[in-house]
GROMACS .gro file of C-alpha atoms in nm:
model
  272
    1UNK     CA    1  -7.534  -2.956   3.014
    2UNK     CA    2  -7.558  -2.653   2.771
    3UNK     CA    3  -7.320  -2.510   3.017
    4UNK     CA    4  -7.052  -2.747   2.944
    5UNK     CA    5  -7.131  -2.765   2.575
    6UNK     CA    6  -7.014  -2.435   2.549
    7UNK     CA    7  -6.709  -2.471   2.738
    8UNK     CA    8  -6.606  -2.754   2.503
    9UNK     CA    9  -6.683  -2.509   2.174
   10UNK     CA   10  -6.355  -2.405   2.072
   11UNK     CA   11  -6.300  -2.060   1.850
   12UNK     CA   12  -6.139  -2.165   1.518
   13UNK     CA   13  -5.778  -2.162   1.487
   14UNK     CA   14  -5.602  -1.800   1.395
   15UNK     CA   15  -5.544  -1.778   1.003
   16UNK     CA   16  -5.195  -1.724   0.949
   17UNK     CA   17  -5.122  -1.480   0.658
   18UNK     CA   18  -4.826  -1.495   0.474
   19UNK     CA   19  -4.664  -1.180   0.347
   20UNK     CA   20  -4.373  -1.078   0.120
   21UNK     CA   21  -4.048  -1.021   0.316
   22UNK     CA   22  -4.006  -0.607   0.355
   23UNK     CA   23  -3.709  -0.443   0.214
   24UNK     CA   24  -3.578  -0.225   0.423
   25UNK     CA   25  -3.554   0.138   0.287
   26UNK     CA   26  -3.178   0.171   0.294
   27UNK     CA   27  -3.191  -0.122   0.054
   28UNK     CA   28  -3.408   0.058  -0.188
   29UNK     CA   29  -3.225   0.430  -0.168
   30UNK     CA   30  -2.909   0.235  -0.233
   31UNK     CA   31  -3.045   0.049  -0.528
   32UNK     CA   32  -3.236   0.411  -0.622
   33UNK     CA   33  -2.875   0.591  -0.587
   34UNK     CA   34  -2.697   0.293  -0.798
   35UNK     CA   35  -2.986   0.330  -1.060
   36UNK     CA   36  -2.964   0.730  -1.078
   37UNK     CA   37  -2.589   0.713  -1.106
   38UNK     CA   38  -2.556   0.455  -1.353
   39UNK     CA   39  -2.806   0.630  -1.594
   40UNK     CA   40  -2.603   0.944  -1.511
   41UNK     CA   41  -2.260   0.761  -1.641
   42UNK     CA   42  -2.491   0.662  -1.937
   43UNK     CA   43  -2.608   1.004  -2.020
   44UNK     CA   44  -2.257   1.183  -1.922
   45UNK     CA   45  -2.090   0.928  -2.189
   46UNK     CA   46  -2.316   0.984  -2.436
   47UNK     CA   47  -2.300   1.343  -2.397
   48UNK     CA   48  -1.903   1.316  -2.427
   49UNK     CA   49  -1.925   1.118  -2.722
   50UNK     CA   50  -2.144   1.356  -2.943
   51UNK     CA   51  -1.990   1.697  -2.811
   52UNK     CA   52  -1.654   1.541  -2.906
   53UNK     CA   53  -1.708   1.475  -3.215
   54UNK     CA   54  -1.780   1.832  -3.332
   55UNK     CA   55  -1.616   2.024  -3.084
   56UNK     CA   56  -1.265   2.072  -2.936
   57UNK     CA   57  -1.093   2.157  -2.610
   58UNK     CA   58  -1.089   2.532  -2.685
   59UNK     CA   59  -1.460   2.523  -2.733
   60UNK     CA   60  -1.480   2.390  -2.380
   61UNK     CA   61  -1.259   2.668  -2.216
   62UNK     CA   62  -1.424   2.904  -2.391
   63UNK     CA   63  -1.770   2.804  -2.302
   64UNK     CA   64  -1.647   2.806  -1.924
   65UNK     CA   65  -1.536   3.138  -1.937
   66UNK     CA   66  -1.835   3.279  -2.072
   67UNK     CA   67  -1.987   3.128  -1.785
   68UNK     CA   68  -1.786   3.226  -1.506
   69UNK     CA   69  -1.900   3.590  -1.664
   70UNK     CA   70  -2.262   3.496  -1.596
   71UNK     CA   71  -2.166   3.360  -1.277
   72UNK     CA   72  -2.032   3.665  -1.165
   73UNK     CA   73  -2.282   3.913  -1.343
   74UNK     CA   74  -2.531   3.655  -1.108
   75UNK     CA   75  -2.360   3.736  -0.764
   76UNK     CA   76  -2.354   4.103  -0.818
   77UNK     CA   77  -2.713   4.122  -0.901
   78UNK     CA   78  -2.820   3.912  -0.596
   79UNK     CA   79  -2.600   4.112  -0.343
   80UNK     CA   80  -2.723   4.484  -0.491
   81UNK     CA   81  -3.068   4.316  -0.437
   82UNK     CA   82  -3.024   4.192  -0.134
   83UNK     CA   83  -2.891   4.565  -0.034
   84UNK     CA   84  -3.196   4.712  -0.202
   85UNK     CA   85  -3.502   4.465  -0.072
   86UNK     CA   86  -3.400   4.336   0.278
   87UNK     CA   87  -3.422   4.660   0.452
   88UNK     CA   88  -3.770   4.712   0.250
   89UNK     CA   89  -3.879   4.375   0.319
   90UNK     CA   90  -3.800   4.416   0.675
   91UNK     CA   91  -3.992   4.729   0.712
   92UNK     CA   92  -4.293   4.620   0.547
   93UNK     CA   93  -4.320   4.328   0.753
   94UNK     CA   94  -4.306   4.425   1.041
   95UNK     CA   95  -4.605   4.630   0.989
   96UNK     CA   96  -4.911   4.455   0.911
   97UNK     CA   97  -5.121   4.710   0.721
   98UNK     CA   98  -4.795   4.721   0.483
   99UNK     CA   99  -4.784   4.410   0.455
  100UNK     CA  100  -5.131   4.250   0.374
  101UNK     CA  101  -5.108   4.535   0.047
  102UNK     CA  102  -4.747   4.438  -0.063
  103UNK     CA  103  -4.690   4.087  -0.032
  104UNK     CA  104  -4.967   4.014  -0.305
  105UNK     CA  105  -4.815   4.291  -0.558
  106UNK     CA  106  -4.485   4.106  -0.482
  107UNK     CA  107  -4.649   3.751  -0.572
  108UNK     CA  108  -4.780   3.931  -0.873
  109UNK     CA  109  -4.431   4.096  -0.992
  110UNK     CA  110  -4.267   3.756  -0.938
  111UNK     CA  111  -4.474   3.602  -1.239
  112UNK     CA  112  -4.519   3.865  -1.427
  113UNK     CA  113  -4.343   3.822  -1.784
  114UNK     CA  114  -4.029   4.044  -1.736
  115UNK     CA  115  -3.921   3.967  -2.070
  116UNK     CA  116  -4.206   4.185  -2.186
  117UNK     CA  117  -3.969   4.452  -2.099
  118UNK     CA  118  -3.729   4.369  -2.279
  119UNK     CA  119  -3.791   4.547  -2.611
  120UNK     CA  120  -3.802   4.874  -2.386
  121UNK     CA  121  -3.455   4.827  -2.244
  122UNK     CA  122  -3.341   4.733  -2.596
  123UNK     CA  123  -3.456   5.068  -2.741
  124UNK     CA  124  -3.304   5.272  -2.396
  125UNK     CA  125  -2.944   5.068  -2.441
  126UNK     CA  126  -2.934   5.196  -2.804
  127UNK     CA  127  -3.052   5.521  -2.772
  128UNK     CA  128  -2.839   5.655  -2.508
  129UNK     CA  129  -2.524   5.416  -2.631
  130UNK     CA  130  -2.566   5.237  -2.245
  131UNK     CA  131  -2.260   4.957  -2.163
  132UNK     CA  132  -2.462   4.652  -2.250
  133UNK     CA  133  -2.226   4.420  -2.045
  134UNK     CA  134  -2.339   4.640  -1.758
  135UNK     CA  135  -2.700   4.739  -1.837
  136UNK     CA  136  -2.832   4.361  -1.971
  137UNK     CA  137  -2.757   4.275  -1.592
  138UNK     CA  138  -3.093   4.468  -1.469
  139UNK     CA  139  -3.284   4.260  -1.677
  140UNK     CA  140  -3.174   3.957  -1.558
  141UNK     CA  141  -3.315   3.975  -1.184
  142UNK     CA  142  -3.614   4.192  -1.300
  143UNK     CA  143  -3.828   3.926  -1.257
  144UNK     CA  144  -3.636   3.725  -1.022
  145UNK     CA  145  -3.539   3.968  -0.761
  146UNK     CA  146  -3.930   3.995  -0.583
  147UNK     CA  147  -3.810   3.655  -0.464
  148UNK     CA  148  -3.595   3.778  -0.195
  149UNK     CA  149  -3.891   4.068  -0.115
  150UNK     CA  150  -4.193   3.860  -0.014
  151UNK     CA  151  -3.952   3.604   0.161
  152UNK     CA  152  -3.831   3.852   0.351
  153UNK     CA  153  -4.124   3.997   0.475
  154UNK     CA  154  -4.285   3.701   0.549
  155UNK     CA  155  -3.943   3.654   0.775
  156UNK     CA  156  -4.026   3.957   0.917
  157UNK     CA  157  -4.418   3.912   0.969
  158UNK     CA  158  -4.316   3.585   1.144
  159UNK     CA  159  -4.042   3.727   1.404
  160UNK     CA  160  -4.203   3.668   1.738
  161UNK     CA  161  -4.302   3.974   1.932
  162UNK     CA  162  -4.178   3.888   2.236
  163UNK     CA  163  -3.832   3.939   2.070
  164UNK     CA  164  -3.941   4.221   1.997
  165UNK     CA  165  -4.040   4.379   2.305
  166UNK     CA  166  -3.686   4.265   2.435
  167UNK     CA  167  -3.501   4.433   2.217
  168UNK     CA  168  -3.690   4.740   2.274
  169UNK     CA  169  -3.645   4.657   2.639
  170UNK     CA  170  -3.279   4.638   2.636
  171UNK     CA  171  -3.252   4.971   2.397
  172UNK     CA  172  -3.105   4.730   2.104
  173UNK     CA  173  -3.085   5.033   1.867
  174UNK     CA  174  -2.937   5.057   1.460
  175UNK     CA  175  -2.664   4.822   1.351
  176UNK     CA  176  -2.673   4.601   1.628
  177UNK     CA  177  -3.099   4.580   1.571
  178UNK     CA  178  -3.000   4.435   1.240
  179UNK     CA  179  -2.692   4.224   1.342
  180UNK     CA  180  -2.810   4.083   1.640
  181UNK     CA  181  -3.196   4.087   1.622
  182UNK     CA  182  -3.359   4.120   1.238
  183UNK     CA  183  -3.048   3.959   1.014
  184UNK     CA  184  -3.074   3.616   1.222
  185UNK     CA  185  -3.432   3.608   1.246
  186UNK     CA  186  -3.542   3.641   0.863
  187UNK     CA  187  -3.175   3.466   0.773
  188UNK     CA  188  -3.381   3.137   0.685
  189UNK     CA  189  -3.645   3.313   0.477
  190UNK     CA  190  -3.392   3.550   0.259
  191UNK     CA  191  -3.166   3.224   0.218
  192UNK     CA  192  -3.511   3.085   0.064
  193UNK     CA  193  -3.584   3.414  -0.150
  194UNK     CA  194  -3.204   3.456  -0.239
  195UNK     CA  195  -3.184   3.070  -0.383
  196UNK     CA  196  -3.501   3.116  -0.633
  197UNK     CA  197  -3.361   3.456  -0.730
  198UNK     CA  198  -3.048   3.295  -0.812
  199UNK     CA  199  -3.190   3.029  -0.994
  200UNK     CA  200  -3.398   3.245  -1.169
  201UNK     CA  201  -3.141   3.477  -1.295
  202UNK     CA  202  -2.968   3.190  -1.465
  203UNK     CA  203  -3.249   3.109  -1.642
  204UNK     CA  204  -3.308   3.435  -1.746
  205UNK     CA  205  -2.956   3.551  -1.885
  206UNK     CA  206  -3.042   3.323  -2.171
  207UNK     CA  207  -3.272   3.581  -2.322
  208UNK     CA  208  -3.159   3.883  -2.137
  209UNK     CA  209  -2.785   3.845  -2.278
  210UNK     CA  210  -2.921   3.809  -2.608
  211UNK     CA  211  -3.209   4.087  -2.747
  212UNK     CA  212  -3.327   4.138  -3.053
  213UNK     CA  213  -3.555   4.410  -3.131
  214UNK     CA  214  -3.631   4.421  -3.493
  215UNK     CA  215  -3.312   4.433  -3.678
  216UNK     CA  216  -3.137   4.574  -3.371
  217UNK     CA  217  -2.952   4.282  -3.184
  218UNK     CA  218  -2.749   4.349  -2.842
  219UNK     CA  219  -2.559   4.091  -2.712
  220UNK     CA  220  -2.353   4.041  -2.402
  221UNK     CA  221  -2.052   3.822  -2.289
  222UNK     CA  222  -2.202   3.537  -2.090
  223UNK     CA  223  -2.345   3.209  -2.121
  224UNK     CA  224  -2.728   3.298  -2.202
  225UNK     CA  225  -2.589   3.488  -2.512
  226UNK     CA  226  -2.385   3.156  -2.632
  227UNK     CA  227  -2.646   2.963  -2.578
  228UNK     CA  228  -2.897   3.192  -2.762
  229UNK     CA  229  -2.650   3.239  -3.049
  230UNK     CA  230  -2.649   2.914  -3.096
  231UNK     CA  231  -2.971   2.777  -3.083
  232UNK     CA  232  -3.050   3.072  -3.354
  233UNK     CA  233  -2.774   2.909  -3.583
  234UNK     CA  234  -2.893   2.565  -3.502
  235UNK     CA  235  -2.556   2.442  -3.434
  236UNK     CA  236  -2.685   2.164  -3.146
  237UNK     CA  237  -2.339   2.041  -3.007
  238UNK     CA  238  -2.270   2.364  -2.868
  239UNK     CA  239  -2.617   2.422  -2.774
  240UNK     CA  240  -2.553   2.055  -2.536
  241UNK     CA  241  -2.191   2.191  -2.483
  242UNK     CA  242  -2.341   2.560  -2.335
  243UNK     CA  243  -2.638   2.366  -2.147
  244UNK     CA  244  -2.374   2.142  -2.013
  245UNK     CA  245  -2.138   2.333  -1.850
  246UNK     CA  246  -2.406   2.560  -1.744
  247UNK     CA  247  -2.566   2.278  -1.555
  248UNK     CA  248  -2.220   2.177  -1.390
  249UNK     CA  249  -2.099   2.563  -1.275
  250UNK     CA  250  -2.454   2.590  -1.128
  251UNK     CA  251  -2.516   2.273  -0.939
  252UNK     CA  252  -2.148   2.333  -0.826
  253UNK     CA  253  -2.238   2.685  -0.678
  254UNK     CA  254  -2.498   2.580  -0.520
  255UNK     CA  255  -2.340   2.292  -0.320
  256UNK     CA  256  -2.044   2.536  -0.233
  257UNK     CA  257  -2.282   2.840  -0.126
  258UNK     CA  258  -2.671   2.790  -0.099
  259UNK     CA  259  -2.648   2.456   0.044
  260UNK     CA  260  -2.439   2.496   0.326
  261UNK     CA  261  -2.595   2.881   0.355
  262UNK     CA  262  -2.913   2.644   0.408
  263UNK     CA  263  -2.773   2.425   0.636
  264UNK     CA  264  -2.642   2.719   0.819
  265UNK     CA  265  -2.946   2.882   0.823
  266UNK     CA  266  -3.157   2.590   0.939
  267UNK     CA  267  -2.946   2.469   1.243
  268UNK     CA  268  -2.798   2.790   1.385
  269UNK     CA  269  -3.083   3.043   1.289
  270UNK     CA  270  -3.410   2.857   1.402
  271UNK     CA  271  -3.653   3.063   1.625
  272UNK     CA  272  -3.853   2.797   1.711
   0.00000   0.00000   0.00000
């Protein structure tokens, strides 16, 4: 009988939980994307508005040429930088003594204060009468340019030795090493490096176009210097104007050369 009992004992009936309907994520990115570029249109309107009101077309053209100077005082630097620290970079990492001593002292160089220099190359600009649109250029990727370094010889460190012995193998000597061998395997890691130096040189040409070393001042033709000019006058609509048009020439140089050296980099230069 206790048998049957329990074969007439039923378990209790499954709770049924009611949740929220889920929405999906394309929902939310598109209502994210609508959000960001509403408060952009906001913000850009706004911007337009108080610029305007001050300021005139010439002041526009102006400020656009002064950064197309920086833009281009920008490429140099990364290029003779490039030429300088690749080859190093390479070398060092691809020996491991080297590189467990220099990758920290390139960590360290990357934050150190470079502007703390700047008084220095003030004094050496004015004392041997030095082209300042040339020689404020240095200064600009001193502090940027270690960047590229330690990225590359982590790119270096991390090319698989197998590919190494191959090359060696098949007697892959000099320009064809570096064309066929080195340049595609660290490509992804200098593309890295290159992209902070870049960035970083922007930022800096704000106070390395513009020094001031006691009543000595040196200034440069570029968009730091404007920008630095004008914050010292307190003249604030072409402080936003300057910042502005900084902002656009950048973001546009990097979607029309770092991102698709990026994309390059990641889909055609991959190791792994």
């Amino acid at each position: 009988q206790l048998f049957r009992a329990s074969l007439r004992l039923r378990l209790p009936a499954r709770a049924v939980i009611k949740t929220a309907p889920r929405l999906s994520p394309r929902l939310l990115d598109g209502g994210w994307y609508i959000l960001v570029g509403l408060g952009s249109l906001y913000c850009g309107w706004q911007l337009i508005a108080y610029v305007s009101a001050a300021l005139q077309w010439r002041d526009l053209l102006e400020v656009s040429q002064l950064t197309l100077f920086t833009m281009i005082r920008v490429v140099l630097l990364i290029a003779l930088a490039s030429l300088l620290w690749v080859p190093v970079g390479v070398w060092i990492g691809l020996r491991p003594g080297w590189t467990a001593k220099i990758q920290p002292l390139a960590q360290f160089l990357a934050a150190f204060p470079a502007n703390l220099m700047f008084p220095v190359a003030v004094v050496m600009i004015v004392r041997f009468d030095l082209n300042v649109e040339v020689w404020v250029g240095p200064l600009m990727v001193l502090g940027t340019q270690w960047y590229i370094l330690f990225n590359v010889i982590a790119g270096a460190s991390a090319f698989p030795n197998d590919l190494k012995e191959a090359a060696a193998n098949f007697r892959i000597r000099r320009w064809q090493w570096w064309r066929s061998v080195m340049l595609p395997g660290i490509f992804p890691y200098y593309v890295t490096g290159a992209i902070t130096a870049s960035g970083g040189a922007w930022n800096a040409s704000i106070v390395a176009e513009y020094l001031k070393w006691g009543d000595t001042t040196i200034s440069a033709n570029g968009i730091g210097s404007y920008i630095a000019r004008m914050t010292e006058a307190g003249d604030y609509p072409r402080i936003v104007l300057g910042i502005a048009v900084m902002s656009v020439f950048v973001t546009i140089f990097n979607r029309l050369l770092w991102r698709r050296l990026y994309g390059f980099a990641a889909d055609r230069m991959r190791l792994n």
